[in-house]
PDB file of C-alpha atoms in Angstrom:
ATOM      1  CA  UNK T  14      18.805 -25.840 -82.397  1.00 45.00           C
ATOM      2  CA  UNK T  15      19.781 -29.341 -82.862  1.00 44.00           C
ATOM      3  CA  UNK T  16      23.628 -30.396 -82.643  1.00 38.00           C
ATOM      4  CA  UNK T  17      25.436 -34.473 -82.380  1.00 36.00           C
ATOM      5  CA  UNK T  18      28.792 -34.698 -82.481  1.00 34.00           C
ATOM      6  CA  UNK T  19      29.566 -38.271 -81.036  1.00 34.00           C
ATOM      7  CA  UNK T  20      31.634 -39.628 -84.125  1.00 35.00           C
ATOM      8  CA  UNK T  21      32.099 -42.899 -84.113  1.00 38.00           C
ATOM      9  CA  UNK T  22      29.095 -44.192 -82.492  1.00 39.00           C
ATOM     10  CA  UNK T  23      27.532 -46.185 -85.368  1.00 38.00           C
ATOM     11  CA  UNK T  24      31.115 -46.945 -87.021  1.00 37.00           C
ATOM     12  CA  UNK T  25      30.998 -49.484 -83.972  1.00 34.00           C
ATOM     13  CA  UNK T  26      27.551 -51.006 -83.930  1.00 36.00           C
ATOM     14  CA  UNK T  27      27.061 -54.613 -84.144  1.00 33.00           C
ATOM     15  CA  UNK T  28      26.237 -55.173 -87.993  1.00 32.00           C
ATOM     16  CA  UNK T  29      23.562 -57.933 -87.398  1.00 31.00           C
ATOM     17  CA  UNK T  30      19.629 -57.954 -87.911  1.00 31.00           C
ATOM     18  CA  UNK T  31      18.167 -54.288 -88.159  1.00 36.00           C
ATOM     19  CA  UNK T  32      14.526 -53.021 -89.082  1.00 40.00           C
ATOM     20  CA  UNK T  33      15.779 -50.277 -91.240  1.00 43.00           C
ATOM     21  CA  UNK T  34      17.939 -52.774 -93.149  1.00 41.00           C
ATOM     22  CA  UNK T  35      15.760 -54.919 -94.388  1.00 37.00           C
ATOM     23  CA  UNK T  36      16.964 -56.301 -97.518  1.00 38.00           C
ATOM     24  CA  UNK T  37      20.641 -55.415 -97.836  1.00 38.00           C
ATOM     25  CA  UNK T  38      23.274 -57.981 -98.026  1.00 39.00           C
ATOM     26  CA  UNK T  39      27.286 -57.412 -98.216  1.00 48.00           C
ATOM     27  CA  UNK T  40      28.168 -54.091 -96.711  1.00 76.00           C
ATOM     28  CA  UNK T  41      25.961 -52.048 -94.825  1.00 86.00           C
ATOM     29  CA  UNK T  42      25.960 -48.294 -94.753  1.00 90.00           C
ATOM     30  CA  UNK T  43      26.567 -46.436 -91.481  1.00 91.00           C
ATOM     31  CA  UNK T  44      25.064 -43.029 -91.499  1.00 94.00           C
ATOM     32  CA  UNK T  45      25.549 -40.093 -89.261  1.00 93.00           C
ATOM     33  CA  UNK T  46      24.019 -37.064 -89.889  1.00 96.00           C
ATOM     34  CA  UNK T  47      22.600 -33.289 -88.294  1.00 97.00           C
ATOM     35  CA  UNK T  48      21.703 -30.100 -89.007  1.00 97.00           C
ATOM     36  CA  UNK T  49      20.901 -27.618 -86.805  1.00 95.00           C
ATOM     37  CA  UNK T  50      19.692 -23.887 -86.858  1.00 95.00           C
ATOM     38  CA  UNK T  51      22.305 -21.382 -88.840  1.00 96.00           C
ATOM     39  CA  UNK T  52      24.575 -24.282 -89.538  1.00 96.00           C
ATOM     40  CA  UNK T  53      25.036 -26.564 -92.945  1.00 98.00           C
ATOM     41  CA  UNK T  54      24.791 -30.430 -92.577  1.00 98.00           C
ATOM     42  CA  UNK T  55      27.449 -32.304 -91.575  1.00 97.00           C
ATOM     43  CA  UNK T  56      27.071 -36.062 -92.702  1.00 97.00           C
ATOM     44  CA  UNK T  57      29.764 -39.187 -92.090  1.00 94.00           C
ATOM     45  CA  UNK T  58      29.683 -41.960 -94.097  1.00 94.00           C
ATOM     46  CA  UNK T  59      31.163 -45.209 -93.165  1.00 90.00           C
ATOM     47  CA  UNK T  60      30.781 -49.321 -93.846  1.00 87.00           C
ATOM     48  CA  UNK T  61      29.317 -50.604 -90.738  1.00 75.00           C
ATOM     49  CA  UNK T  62      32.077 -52.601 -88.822  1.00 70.00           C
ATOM     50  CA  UNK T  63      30.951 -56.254 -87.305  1.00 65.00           C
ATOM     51  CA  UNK T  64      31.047 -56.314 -83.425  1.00 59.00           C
ATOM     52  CA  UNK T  65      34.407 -58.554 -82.020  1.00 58.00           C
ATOM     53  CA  UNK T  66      35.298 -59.889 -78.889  1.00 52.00           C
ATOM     54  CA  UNK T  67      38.582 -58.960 -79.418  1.00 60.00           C
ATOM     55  CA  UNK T  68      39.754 -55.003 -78.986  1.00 61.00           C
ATOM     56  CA  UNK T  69      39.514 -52.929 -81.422  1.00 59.00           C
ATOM     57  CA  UNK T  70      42.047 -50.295 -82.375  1.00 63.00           C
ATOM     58  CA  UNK T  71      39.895 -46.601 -83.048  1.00 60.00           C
ATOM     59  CA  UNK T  72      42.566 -46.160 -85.572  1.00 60.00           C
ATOM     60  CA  UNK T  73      42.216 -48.623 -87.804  1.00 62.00           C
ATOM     61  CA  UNK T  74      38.514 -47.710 -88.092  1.00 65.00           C
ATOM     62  CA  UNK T  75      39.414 -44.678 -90.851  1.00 69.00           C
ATOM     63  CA  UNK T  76      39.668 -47.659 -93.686  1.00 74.00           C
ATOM     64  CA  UNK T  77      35.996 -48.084 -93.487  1.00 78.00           C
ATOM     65  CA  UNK T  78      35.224 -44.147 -94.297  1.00 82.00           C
ATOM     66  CA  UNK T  79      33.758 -43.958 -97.593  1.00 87.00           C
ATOM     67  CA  UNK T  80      34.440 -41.298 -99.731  1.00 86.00           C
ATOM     68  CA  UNK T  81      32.966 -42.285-103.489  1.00 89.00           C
ATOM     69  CA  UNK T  82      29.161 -41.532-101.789  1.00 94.00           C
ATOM     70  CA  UNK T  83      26.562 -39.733-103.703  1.00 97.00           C
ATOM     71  CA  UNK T  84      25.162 -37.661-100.715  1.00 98.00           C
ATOM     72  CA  UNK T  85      22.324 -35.186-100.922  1.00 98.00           C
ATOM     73  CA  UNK T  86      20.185 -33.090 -99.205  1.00 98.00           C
ATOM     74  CA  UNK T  87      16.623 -31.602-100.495  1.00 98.00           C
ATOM     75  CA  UNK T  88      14.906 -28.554 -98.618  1.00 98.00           C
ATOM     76  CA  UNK T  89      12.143 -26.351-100.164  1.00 96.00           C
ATOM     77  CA  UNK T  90      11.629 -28.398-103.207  1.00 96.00           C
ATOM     78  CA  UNK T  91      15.418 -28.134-103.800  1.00 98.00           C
ATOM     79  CA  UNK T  92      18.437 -30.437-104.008  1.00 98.00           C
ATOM     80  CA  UNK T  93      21.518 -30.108-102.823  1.00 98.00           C
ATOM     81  CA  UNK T  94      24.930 -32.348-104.140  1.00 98.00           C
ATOM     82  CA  UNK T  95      27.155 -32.307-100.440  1.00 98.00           C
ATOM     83  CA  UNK T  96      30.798 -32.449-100.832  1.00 97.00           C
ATOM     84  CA  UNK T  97      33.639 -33.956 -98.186  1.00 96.00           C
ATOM     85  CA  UNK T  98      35.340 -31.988 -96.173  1.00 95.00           C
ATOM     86  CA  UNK T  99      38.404 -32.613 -93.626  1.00 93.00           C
ATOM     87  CA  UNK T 100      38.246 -31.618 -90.067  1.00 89.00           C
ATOM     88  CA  UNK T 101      40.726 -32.059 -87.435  1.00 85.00           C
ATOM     89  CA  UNK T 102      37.730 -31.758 -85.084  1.00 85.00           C
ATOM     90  CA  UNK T 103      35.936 -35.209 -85.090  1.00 82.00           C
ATOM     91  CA  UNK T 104      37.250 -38.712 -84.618  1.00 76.00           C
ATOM     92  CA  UNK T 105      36.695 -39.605 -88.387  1.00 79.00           C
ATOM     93  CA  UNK T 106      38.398 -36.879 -90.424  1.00 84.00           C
ATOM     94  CA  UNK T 107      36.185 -36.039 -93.325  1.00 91.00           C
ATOM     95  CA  UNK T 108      32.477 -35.281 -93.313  1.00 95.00           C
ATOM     96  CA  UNK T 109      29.532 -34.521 -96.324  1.00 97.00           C
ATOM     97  CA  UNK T 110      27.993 -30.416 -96.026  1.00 98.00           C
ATOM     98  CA  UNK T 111      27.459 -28.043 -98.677  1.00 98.00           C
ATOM     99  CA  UNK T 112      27.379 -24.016 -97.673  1.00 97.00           C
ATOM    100  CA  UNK T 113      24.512 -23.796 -99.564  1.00 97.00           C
ATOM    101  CA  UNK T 114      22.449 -25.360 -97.042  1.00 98.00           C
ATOM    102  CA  UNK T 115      21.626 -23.555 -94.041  1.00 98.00           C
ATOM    103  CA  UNK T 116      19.308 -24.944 -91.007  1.00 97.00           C
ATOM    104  CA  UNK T 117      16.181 -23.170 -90.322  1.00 97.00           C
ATOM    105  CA  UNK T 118      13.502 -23.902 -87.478  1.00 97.00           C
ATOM    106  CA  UNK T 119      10.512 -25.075 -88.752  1.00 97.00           C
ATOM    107  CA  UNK T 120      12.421 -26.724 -92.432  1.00 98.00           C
ATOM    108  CA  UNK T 121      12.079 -30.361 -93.187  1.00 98.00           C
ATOM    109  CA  UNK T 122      15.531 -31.396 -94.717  1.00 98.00           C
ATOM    110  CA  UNK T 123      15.514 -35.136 -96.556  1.00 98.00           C
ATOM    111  CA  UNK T 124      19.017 -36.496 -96.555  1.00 98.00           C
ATOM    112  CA  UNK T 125      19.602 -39.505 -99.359  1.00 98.00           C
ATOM    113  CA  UNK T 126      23.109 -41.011 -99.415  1.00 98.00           C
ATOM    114  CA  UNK T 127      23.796 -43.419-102.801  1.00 96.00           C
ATOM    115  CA  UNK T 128      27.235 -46.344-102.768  1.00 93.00           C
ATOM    116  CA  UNK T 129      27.353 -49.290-104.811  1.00 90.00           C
ATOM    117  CA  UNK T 130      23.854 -49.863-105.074  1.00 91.00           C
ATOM    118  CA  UNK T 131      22.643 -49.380-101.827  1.00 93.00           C
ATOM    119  CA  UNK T 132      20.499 -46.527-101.357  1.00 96.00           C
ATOM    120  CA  UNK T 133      19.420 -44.743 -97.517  1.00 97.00           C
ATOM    121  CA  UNK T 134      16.663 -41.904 -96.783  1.00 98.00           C
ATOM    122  CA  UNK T 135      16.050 -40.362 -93.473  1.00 98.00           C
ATOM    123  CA  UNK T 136      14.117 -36.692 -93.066  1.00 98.00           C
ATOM    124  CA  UNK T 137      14.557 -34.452 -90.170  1.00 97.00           C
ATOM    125  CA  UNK T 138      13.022 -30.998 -89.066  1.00 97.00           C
ATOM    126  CA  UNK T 139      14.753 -28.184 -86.810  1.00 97.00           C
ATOM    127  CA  UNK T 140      12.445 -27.774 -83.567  1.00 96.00           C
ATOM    128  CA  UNK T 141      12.252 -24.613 -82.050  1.00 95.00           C
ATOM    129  CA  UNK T 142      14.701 -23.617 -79.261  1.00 91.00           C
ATOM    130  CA  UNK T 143      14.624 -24.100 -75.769  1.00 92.00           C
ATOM    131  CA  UNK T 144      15.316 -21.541 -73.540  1.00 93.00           C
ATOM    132  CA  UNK T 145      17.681 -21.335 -69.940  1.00 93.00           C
ATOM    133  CA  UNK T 146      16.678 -19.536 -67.438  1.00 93.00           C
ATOM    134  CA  UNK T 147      19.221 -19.789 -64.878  1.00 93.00           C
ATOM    135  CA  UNK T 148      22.570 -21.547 -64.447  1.00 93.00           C
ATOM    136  CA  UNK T 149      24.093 -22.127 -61.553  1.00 94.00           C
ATOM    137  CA  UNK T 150      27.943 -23.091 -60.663  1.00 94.00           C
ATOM    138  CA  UNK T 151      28.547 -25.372 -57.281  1.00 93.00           C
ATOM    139  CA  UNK T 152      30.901 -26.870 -55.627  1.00 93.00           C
ATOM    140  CA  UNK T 153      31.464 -30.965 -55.924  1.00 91.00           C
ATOM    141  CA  UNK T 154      30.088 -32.888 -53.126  1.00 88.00           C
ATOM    142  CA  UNK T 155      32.118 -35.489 -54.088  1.00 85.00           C
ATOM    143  CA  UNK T 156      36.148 -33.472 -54.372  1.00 86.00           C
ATOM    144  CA  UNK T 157      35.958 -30.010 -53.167  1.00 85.00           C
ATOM    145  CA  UNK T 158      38.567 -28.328 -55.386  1.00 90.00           C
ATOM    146  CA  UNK T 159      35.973 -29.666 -58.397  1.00 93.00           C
ATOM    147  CA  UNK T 160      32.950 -28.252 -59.616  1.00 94.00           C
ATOM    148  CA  UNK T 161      29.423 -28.841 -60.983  1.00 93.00           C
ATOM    149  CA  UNK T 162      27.309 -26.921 -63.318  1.00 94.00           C
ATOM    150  CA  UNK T 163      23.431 -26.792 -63.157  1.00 95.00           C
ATOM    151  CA  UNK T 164      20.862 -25.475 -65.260  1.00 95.00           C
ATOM    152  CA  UNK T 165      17.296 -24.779 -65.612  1.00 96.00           C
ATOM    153  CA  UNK T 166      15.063 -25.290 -68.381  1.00 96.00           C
ATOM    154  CA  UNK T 167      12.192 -22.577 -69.045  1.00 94.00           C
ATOM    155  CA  UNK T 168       8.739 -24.732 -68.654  1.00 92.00           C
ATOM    156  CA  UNK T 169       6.523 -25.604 -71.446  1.00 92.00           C
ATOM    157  CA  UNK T 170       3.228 -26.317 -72.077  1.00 92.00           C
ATOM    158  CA  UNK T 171       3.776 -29.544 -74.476  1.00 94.00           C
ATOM    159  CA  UNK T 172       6.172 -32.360 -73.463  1.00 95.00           C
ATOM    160  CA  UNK T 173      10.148 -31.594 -75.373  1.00 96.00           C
ATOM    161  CA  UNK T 174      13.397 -33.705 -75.473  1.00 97.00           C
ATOM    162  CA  UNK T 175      16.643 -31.840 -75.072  1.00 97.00           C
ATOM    163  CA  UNK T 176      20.545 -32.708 -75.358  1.00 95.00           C
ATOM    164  CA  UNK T 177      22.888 -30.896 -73.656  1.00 95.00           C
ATOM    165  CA  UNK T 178      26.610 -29.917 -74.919  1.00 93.00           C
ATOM    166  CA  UNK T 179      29.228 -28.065 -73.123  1.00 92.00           C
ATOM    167  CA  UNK T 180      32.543 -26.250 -74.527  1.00 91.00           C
ATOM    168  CA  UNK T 181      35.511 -25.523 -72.562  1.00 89.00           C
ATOM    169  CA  UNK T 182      36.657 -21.993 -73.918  1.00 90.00           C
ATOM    170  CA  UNK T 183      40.527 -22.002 -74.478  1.00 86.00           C
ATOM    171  CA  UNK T 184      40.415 -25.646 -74.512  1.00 85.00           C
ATOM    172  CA  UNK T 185      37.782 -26.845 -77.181  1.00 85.00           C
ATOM    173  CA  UNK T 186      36.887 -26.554 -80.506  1.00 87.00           C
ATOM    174  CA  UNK T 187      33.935 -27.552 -80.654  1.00 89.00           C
ATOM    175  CA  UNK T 188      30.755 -28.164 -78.523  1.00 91.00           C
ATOM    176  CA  UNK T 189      30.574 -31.855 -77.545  1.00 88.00           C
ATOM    177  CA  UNK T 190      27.708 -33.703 -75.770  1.00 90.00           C
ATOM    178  CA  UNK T 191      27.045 -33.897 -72.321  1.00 89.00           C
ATOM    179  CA  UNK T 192      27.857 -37.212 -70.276  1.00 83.00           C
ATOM    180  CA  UNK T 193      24.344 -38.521 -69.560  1.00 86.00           C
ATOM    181  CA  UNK T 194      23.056 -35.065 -71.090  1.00 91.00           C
ATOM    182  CA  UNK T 195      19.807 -36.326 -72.522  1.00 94.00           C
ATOM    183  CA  UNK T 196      16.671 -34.556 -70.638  1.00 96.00           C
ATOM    184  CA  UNK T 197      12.690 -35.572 -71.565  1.00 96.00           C
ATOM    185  CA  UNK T 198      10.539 -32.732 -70.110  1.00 95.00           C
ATOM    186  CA  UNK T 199       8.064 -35.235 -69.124  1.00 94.00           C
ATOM    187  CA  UNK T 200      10.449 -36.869 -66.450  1.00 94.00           C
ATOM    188  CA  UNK T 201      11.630 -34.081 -64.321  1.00 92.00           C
ATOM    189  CA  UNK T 202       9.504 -31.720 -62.104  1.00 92.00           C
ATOM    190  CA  UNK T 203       9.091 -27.831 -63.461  1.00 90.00           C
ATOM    191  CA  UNK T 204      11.586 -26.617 -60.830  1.00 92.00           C
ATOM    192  CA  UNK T 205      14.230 -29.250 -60.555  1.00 93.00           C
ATOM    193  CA  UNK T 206      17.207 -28.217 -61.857  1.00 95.00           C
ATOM    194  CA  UNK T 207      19.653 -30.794 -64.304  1.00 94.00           C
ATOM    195  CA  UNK T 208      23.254 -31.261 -64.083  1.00 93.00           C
ATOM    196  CA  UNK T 209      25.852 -30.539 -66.782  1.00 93.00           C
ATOM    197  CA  UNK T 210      28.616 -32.605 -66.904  1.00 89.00           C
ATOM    198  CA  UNK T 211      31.580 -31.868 -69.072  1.00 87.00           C
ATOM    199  CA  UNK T 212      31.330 -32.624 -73.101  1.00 82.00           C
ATOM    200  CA  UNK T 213      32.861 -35.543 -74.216  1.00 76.00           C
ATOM    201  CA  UNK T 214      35.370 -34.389 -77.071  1.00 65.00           C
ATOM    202  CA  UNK T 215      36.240 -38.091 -78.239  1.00 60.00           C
ATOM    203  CA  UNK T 216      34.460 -41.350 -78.092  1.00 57.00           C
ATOM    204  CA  UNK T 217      35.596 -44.204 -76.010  1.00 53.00           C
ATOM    205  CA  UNK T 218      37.505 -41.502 -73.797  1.00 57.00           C
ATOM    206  CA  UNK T 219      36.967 -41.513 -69.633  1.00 60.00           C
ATOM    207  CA  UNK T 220      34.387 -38.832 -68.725  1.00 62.00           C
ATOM    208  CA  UNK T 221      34.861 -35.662 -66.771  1.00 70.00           C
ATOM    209  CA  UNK T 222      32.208 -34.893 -64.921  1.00 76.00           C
ATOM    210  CA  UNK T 223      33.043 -31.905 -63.047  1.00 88.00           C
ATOM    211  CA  UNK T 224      34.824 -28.331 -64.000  1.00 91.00           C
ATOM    212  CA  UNK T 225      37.847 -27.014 -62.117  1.00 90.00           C
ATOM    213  CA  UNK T 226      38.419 -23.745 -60.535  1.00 91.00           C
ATOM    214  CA  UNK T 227      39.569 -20.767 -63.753  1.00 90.00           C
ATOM    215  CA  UNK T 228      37.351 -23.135 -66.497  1.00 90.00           C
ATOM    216  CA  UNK T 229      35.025 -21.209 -68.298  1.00 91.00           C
ATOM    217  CA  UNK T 230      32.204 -22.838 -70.097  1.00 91.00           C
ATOM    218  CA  UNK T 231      29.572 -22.128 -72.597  1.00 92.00           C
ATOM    219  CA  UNK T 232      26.545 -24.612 -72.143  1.00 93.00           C
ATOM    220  CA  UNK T 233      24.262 -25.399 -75.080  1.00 93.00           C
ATOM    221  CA  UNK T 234      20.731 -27.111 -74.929  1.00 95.00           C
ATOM    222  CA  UNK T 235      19.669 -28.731 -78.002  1.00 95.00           C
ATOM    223  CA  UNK T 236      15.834 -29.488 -79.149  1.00 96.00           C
ATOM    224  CA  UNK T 237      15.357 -33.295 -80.217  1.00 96.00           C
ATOM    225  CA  UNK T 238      12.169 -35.273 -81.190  1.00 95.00           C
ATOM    226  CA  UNK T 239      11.249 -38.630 -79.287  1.00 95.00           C
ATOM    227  CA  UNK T 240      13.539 -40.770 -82.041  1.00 94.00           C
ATOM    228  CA  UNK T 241      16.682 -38.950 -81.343  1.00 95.00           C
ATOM    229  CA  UNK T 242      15.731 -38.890 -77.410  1.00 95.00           C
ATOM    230  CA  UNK T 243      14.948 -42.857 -77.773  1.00 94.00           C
ATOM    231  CA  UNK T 244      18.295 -43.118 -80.154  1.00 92.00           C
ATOM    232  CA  UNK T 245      20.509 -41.318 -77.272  1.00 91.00           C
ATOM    233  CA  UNK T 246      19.253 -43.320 -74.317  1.00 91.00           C
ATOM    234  CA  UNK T 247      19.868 -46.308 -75.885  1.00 87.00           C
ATOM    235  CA  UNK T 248      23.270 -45.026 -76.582  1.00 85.00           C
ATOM    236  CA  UNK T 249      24.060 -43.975 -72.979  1.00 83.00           C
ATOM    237  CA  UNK T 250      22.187 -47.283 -71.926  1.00 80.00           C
ATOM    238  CA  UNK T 251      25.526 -48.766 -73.730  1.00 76.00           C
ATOM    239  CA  UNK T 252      27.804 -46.986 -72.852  1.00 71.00           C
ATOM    240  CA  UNK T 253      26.658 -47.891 -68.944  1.00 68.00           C
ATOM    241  CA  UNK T 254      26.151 -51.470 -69.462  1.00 64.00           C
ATOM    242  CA  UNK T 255      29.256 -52.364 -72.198  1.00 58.00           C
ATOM    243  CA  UNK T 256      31.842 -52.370 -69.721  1.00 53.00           C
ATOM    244  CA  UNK T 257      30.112 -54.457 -66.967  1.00 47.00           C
ATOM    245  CA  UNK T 258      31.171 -58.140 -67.775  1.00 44.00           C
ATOM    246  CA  UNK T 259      28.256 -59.247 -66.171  1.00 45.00           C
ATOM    247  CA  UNK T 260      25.738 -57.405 -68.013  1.00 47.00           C
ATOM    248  CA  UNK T 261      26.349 -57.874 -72.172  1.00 47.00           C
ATOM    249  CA  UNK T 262      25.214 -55.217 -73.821  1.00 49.00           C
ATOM    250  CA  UNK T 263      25.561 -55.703 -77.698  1.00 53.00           C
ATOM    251  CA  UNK T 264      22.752 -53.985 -79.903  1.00 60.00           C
ATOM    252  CA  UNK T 265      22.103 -51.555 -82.718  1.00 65.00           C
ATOM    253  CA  UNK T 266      20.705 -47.731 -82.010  1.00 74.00           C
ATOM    254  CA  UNK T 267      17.163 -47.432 -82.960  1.00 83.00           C
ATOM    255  CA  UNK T 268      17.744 -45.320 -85.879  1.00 89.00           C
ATOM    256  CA  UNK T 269      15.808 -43.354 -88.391  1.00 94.00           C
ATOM    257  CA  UNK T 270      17.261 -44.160 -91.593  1.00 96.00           C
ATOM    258  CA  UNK T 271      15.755 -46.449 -94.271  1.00 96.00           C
ATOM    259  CA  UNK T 272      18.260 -48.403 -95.854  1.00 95.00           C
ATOM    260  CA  UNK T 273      21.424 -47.811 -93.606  1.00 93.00           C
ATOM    261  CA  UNK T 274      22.288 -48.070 -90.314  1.00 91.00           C
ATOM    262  CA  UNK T 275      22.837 -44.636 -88.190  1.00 91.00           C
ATOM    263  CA  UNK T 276      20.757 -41.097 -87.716  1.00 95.00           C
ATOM    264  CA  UNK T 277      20.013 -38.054 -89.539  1.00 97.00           C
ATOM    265  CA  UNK T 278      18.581 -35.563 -86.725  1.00 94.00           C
TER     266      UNK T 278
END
């Protein structure tokens, strides 16, 4: 099971020197892409926007959607033609799926987006599930009329990368990552048990950590491979450090496209 839904993370990165863009001049291509298990792709397409000093309005960030893309997907020797769609769900209103294509574990699905020239390639596969086995609900140390989920991930042999997502029932529509919800097997002892912090629906937004009394929750762990576990740190690496004056951050996410900027995991 593999889900990202932080829109507007690449729309945002700094358009400068980038391994996977090697060769491209005039507009660059900013790609965000998943698929996960039972679902079709979802895919935004966007003209990367150059880094400013100056704020930024999250609005104004629609113009650079691009909509006259040639976006495909090929599974099982087979391609599929994706077509936009509008949501009212994501920061940037209008994605690239097809209902024809449907995430299994195991599958190797090869994304290739096409715009004035520029072509981009990135291939993912759907890991197999991890598995909970216990959750446990606590009260803040920090504000005692606030609350903190906690979780447990099932052991295994061989060394995974998980995301987590949480969904407020009655509240959200969708799931939406974790604060700080990335988790590398490797790093945490078999026992300890991980915090859960509460999804964050739109980018740029403050945090909420913590649940209140009457929430109910549905918690969702998410397999990832070591690029979309390296992608995510460095994301939440700036998010920490891009509000601290004294401590610039200004970079580009490792990603795994060729020829664009952005993911396809």
């Amino acid at each position: 099971m593999k889900r990202f839904i932080f829109i507007l993370t690449l729309v945002l990165a700094v358009a400068c020197t980038h391994d996977n863009t090697t060769g491209l001049t005039g507009d660059i291509l900013a790609i965000e892409g998943w698929i996960e298990s039972d679902a079709n792709p979802m895919v935004f397409v966007t003209s990367a926007v150059m880094a400013k000093q100056e704020k930024q309005n999250v609005s104004d960030l629609t113009q650079h959607l691009l909509l006259n893309t040639t976006v495909s997907v090929t599974t099982g020797g087979r391609t599929y033609n994706l077509y936009p769609k509008l949501s009212d769900d994501y920061a940037l209103g209008i994605y690239f799926t097809s209902d024809r294509v449907v995430g299994k574990v195991g599958e190797t699905y090869e994304l290739d987006v096409r715009w004035r020239g520029i072509e981009a390639h990135a291939s993912t596969t759907i890991l197999p599930c991890g598995q909970l086995d216990s959750i446990v609900v606590e009260r803040s140390a920090d504000v005692d009329t606030l609350y903190v989920i906690k979780v447990h991930i099932a052991p295994e042999p061989e060394r995974r990368y998980y995301r987590f997502f949480s969904k407020d029932i009655g509240r959200d529509s969708i799931f939406a990552p974790s604060y700080m919800g990335i988790y590398d097997s490797g790093l945490v002892r078999p026992e300890e048990m991980t915090f859960v912090d509460r999804g964050v629906q739109r980018p740029f937004s403050v945090p909420q950590y913590y649940y209140r009394y009457g929430d109910s929750a549905v918690i969702k762990l998410a397999s990832i491979d070591s690029a979309a576990y390296e992608f995510w740190s460095k994301y939440e690496e700036s998010q920490t450090f891009s509000g601290v004056a004294l401590l610039p951050y200004s970079s580009n996410m490792p990603g795994n496209i060729d020829g664009a900027l952005g993911y396809w995991f």
